[in-house]
mmCIF file of C-alpha atoms and ligand atoms in Angstrom:
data_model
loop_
_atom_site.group_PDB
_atom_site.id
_atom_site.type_symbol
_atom_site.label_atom_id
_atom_site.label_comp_id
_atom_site.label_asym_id
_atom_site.label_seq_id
_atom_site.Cartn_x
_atom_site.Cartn_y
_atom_site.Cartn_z
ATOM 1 C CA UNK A 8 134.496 106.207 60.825
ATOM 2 C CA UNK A 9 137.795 107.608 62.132
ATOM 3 C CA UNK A 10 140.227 105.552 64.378
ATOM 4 C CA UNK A 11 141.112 107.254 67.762
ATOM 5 C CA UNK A 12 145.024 106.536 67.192
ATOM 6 C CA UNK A 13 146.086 106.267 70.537
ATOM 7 C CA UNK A 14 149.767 105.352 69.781
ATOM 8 C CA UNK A 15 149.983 108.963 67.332
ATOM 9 C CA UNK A 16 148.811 111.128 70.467
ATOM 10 C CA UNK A 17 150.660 109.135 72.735
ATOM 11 C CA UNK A 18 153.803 110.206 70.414
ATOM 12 C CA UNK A 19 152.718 113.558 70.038
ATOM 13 C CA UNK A 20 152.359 113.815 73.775
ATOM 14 C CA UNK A 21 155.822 112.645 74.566
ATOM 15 C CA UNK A 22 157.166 114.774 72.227
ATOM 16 C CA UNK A 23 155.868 117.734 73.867
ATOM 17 C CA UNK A 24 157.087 116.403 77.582
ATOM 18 C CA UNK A 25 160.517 116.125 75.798
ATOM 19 C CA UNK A 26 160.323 119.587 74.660
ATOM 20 C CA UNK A 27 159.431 120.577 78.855
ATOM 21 C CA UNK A 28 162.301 117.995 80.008
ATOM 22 C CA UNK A 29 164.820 119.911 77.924
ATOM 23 C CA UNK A 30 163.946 123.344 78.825
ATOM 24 C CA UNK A 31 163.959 121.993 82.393
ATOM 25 C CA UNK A 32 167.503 121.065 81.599
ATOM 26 C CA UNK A 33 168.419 124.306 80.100
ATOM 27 C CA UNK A 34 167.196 126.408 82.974
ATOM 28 C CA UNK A 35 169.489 123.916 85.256
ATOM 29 C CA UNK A 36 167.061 122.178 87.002
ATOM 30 C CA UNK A 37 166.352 118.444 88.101
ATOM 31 C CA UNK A 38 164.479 116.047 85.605
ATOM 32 C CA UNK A 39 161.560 114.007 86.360
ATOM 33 C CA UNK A 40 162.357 110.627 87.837
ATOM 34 C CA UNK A 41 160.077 107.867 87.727
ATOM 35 C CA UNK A 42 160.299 104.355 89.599
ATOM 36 C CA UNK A 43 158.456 101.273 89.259
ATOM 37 C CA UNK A 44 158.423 98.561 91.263
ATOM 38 C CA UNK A 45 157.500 95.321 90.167
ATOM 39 C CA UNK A 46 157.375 92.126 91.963
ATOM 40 C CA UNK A 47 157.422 88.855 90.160
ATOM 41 C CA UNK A 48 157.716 87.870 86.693
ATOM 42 C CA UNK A 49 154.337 88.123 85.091
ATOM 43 C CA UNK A 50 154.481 88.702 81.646
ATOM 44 C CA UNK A 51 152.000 91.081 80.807
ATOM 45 C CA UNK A 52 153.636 93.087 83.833
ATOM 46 C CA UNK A 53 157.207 92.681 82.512
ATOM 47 C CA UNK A 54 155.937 94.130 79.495
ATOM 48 C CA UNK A 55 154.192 97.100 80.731
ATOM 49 C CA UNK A 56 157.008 98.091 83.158
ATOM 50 C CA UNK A 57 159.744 97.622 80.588
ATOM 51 C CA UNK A 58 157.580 99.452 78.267
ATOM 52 C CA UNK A 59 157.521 102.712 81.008
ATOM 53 C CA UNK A 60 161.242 102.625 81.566
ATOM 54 C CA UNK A 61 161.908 102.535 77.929
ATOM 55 C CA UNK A 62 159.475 105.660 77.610
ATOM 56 C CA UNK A 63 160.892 107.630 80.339
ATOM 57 C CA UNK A 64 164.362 107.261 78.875
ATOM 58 C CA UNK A 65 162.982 108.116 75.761
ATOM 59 C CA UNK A 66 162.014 111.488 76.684
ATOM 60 C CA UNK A 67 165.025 112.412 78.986
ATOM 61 C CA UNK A 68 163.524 111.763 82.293
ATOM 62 C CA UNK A 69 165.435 109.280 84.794
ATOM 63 C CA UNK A 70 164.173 106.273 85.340
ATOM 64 C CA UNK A 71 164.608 103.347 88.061
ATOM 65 C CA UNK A 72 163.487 99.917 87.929
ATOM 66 C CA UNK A 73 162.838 97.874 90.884
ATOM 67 C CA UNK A 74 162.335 94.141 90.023
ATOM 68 C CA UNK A 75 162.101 91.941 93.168
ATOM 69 C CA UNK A 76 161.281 88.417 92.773
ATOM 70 C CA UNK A 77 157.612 86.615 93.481
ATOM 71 C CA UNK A 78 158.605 85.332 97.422
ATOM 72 C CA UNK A 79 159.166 89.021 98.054
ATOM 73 C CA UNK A 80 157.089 89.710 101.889
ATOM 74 C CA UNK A 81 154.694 92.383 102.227
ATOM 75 C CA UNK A 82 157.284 93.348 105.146
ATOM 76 C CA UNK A 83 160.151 93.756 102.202
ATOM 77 C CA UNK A 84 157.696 95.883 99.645
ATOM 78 C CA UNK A 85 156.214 97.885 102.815
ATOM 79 C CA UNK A 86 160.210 98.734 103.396
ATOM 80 C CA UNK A 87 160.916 99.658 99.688
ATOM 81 C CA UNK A 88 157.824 101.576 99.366
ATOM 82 C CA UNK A 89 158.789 103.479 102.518
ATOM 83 C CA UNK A 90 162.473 103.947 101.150
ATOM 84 C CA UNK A 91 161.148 105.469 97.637
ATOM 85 C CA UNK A 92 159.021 107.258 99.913
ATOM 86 C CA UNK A 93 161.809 109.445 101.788
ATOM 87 C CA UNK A 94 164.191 109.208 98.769
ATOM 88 C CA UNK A 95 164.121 112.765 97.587
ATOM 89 C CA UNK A 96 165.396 111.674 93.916
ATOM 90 C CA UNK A 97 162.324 110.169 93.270
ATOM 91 C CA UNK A 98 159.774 112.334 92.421
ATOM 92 C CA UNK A 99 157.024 109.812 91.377
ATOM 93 C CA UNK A 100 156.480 105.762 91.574
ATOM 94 C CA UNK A 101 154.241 102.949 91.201
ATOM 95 C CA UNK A 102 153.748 99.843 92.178
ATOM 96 C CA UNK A 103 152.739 97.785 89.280
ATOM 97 C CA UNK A 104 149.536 95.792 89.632
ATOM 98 C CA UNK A 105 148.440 92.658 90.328
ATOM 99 C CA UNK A 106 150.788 91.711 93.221
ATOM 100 C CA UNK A 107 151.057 88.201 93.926
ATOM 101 C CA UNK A 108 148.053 86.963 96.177
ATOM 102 C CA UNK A 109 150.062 86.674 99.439
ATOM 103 C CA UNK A 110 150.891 90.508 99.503
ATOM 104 C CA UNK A 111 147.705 92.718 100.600
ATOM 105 C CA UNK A 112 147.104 94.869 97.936
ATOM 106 C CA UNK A 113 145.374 97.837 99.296
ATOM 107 C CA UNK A 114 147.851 97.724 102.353
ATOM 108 C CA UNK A 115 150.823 98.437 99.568
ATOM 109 C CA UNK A 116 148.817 101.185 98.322
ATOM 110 C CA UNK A 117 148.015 103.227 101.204
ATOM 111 C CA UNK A 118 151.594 102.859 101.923
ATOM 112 C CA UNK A 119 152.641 105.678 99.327
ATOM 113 C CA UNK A 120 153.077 108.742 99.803
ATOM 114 C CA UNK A 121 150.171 110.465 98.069
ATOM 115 C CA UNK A 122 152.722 113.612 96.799
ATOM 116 C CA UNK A 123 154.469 110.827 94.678
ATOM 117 C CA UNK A 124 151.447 108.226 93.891
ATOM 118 C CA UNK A 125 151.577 109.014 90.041
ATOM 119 C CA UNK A 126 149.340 106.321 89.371
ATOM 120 C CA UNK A 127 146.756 108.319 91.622
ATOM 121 C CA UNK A 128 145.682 104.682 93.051
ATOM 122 C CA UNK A 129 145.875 106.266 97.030
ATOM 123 C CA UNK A 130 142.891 107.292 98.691
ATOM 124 C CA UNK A 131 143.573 110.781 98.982
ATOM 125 C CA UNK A 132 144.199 111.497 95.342
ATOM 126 C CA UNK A 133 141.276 109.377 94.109
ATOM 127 C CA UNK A 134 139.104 111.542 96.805
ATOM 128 C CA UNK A 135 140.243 114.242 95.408
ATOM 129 C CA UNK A 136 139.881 113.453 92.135
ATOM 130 C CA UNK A 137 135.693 112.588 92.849
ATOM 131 C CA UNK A 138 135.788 116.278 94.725
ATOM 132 C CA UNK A 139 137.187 117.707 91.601
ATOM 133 C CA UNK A 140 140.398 119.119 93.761
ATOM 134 C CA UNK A 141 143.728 119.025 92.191
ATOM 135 C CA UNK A 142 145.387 115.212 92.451
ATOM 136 C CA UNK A 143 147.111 112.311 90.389
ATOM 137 C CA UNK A 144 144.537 110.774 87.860
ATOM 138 C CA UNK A 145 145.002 107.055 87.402
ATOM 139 C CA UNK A 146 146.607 107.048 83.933
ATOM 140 C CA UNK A 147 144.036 104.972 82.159
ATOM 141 C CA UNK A 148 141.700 107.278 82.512
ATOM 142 C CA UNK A 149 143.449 110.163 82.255
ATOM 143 C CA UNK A 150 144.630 109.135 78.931
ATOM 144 C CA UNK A 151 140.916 107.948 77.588
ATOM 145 C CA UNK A 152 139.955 111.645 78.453
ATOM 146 C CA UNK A 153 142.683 113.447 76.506
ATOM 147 C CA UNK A 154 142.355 110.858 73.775
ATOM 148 C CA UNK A 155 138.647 112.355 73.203
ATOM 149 C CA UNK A 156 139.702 116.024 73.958
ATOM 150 C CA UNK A 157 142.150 115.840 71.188
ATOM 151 C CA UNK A 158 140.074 113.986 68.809
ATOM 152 C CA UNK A 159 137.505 117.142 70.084
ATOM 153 C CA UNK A 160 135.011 114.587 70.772
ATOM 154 C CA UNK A 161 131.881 116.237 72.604
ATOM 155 C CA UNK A 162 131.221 114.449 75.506
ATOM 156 C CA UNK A 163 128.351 117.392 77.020
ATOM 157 C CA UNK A 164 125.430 115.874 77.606
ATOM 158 C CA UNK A 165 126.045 112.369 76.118
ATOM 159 C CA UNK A 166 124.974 108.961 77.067
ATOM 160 C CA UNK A 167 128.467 107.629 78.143
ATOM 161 C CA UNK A 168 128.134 103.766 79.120
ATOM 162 C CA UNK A 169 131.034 102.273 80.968
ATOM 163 C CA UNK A 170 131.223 98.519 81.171
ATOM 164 C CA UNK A 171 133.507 97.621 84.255
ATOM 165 C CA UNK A 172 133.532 98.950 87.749
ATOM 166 C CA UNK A 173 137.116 98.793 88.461
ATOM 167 C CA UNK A 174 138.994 100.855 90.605
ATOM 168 C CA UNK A 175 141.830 101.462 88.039
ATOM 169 C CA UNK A 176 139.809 101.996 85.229
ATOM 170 C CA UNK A 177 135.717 101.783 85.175
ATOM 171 C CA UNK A 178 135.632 103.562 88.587
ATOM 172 C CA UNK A 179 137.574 106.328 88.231
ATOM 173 C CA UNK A 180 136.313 106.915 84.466
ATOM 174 C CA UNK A 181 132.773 107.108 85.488
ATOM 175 C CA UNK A 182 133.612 109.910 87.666
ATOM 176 C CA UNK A 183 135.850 112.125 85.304
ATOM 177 C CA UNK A 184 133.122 111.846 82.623
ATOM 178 C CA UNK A 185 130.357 113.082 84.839
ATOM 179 C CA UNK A 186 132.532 115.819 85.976
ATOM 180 C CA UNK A 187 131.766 119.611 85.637
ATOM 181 C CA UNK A 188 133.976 120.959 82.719
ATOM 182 C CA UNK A 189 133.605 121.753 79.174
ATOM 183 C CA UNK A 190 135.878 118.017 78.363
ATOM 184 C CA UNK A 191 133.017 116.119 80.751
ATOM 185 C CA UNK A 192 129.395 117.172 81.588
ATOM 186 C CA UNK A 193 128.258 113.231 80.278
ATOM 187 C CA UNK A 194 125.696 111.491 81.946
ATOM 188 C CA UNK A 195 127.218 108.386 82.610
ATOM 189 C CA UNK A 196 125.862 104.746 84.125
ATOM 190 C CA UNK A 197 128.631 102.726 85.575
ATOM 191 C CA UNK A 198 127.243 98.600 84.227
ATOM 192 C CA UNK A 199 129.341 95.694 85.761
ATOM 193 C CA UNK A 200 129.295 92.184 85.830
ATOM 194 C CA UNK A 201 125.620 92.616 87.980
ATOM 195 C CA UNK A 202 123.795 94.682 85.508
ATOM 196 C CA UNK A 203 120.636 93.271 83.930
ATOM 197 C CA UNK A 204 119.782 93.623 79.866
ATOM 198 C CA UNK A 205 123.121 95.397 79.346
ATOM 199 C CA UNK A 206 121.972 95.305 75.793
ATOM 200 C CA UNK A 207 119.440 97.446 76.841
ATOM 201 C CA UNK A 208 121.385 100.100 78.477
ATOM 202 C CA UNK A 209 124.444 99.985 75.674
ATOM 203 C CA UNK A 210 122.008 100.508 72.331
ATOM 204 C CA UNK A 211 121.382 104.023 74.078
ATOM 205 C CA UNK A 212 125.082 105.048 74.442
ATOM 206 C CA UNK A 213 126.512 108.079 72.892
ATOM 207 C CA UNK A 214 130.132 106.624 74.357
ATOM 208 C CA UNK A 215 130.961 103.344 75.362
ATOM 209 C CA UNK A 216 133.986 102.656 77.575
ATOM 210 C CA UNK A 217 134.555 98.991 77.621
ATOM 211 C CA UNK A 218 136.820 97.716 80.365
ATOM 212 C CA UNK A 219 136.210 94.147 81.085
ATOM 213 C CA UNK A 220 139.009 92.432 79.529
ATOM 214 C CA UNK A 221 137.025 89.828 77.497
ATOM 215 C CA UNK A 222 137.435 89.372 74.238
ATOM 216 C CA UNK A 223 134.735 89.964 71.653
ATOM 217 C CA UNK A 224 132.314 90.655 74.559
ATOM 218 C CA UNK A 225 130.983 93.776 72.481
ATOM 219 C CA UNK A 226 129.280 93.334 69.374
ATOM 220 C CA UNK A 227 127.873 95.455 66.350
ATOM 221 C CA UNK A 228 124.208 94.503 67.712
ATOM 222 C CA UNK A 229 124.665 95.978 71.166
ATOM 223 C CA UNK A 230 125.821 99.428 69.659
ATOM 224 C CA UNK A 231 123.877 102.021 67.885
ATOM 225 C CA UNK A 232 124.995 104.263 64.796
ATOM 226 C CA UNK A 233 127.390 106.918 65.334
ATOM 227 C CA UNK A 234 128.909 105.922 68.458
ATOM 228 C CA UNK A 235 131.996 106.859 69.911
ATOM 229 C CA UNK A 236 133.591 103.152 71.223
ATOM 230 C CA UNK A 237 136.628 103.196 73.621
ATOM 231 C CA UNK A 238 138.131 99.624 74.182
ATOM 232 C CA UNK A 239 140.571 98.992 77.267
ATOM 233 C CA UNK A 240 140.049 96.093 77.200
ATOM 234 C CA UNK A 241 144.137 93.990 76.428
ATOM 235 C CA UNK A 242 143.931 90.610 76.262
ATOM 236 C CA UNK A 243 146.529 88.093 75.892
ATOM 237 C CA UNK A 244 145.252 85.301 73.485
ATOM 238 C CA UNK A 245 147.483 82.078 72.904
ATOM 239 C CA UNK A 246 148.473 81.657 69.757
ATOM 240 C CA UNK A 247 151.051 78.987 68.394
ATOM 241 C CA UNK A 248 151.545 80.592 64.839
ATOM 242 C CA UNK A 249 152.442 83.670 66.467
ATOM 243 C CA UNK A 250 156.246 84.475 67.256
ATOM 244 C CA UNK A 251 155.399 85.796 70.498
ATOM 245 C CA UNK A 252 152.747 82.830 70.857
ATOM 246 C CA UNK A 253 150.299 85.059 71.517
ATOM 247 C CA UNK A 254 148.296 88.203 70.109
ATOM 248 C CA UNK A 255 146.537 91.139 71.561
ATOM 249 C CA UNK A 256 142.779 91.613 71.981
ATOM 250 C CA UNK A 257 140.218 94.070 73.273
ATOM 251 C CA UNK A 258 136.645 94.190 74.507
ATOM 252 C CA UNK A 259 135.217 95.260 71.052
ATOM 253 C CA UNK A 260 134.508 92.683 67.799
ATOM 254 C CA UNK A 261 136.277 95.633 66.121
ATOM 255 C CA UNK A 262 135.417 94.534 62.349
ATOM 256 C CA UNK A 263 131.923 94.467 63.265
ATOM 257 C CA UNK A 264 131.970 96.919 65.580
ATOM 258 C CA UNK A 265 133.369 99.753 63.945
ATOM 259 C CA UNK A 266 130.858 99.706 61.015
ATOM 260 C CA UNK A 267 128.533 101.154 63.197
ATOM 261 C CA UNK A 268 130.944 103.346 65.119
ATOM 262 C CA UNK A 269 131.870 107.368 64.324
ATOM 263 C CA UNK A 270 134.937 106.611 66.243
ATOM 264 C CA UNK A 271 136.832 103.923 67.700
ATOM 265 C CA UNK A 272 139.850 102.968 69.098
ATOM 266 C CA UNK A 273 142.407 100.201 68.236
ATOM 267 C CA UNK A 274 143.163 97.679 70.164
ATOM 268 C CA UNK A 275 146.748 97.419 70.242
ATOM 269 C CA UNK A 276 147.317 101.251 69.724
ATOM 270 C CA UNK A 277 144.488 102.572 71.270
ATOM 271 C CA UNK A 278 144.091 103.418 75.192
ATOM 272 C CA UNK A 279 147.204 101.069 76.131
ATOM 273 C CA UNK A 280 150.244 104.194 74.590
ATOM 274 C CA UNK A 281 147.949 106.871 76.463
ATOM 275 C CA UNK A 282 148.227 105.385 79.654
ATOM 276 C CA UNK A 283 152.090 105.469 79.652
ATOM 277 C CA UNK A 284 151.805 109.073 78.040
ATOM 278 C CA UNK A 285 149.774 109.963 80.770
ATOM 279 C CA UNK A 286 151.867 108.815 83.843
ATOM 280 C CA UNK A 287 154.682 110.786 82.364
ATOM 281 C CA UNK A 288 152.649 113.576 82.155
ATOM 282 C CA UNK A 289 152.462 112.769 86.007
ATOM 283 C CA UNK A 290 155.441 112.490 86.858
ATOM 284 C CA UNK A 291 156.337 115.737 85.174
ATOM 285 C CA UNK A 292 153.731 117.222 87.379
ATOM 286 C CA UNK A 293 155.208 115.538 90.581
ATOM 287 C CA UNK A 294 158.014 117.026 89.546
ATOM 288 C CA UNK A 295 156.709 120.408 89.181
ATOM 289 C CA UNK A 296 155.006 120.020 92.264
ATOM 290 C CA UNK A 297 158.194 119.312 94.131
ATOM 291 C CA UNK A 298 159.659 122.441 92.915
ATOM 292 C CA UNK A 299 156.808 124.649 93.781
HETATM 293 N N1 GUN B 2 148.284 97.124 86.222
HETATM 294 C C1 GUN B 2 147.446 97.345 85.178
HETATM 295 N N2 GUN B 2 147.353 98.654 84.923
HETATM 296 C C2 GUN B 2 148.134 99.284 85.819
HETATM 297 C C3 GUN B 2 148.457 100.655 86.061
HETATM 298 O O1 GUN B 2 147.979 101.576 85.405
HETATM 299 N N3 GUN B 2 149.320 100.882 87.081
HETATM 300 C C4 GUN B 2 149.834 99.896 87.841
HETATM 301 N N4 GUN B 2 150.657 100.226 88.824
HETATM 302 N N5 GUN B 2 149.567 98.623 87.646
HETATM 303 C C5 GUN B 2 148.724 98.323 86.642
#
């Protein structure tokens, strides 16, 4: 069994973004910069968006933070989106999800301007992401598909089983895996809350993407030998004993689990580092864009 260390690529990854940052320094030109807006105070949030800005400084792009607080209007964030739109400095932004439930959602999103939606969340880049034309791929699964291209996982032909139809991650991953390509050519079935026997359907799996976000929902008897297990799944539990009075869980009953398993990934330090690898990566490639 080999772990799929998400938080070693993820480093390794950065590094080599650093290396492209500098040279872009060298040759006199303007770094990436990355904003994030992020309204409210939820923790998991905080967390996530700190951990981006720290990342970005990290590896010598500019970063800007924009915290505004949980009364904010859909009005206000239309107007901020709008000014990160025409600010030219920016070359990439994203509006940290969930927003609270009096701002509509999908309203915010079409709002950005595709050219600078490094989260790849607008319509026109996930389009063209399903029509296999050059866009932004939403991080997650960006970073679950370069996780198994540098582990050189074969994914031709395999059974790949994705629990979750969301649009962030069980969506977009379902289409990237039964994409044309020597990294993809899976045959994939997208199961969701809906799907009947899911037993059934997961026993068969080559590759299961778990992205459901409850804990211990996959166990060693739903899996067969040798597969490949990715767990998205991040789960805050409460926990009193802990300093942070809580720990981290995934999808997967990992000690069970990953008896079975060829591969598997950690949960923390799996899929969670590759997504914030992977909306660097986009953000360099905003920024490249830009210059083109
Ligand atoms: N909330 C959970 N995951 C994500 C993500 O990848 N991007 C944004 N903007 N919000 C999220």
């Amino acid at each position: 069994m080999e772990i799929l260390d998400g938080k070693k690529v993820s480093n390794q990854i950065k590094e080599e973004l650093a290396v492209e940052v500098a040279q872009m320094k060298a040759r006199g030109e303007k770094v990436p910069h990355l904003a994030a807006v992020l309204v409210g105070n939820d923790g998991a949030s905080l967390t996530y968006v700190g951990s981006k800005v720290r990342s970005c400084e990290k590896i010598g792009f500019e970063s800007t933070l924009i915290h505004l607080p949980e009364e904010t209007t859909e009005e206000e964030l239309l107007k901020q989106v709008e000014n990160l739109n025409k600010n030219t400095d920016i070359d990439g932004y994203i509006v940290q999800l969930p927003l609270p439930k009096h701002i509509d959602e999908q309203k915010v999103l079409m709002a950005v301007d595709p050219d600078k939606d490094v989260d790849g969340f607008h319509p026109a880049n996930f389009g063209k992401m399903a029509l296999d034309m050059e866009s932004f791929i939403p991080a997650t699964p960006f970073g679950i598909m370069e996780l198994l291209r540098r582990y050189n996982i074969d994914t031709e032909g395999k059974h790949a089983v994705v629990i979750g139809r969301s649009h962030i991650v069980g969506r977009p991953i379902s289409i990237l895996l039964s994409q044309k390509g020597k990294a993809a050519n899976a045959t994939v079935t997208l199961t969701h809350s809906r799907t009947k026997d899911l037993k059934a359907i997961t026993v068969q799996a080559d590759i299961i993407i778990s992205a459901l976000g409850v804990p211990n929902f996959l166990k060693e008897d739903m899996v067969k030998e040798g597969v490949v297990v990715i767990d998205v799944g991040i789960t805050r539990v409460p926990d009193e004993t802990r300093k942070r009075g809580y720990y981290i869980t995934g999808d997967v009953d990992f000690e069970n689990v990953s008896k079975k398993a060829s591969h598997i990934t950690p949960v923390p330090g799996g899929v969670g580092p590759m997504t914030i690898a992977m909306l660097l990566k986009n953000t360099l490639l905003a920024r490249e864009r830009h210059n083109a």
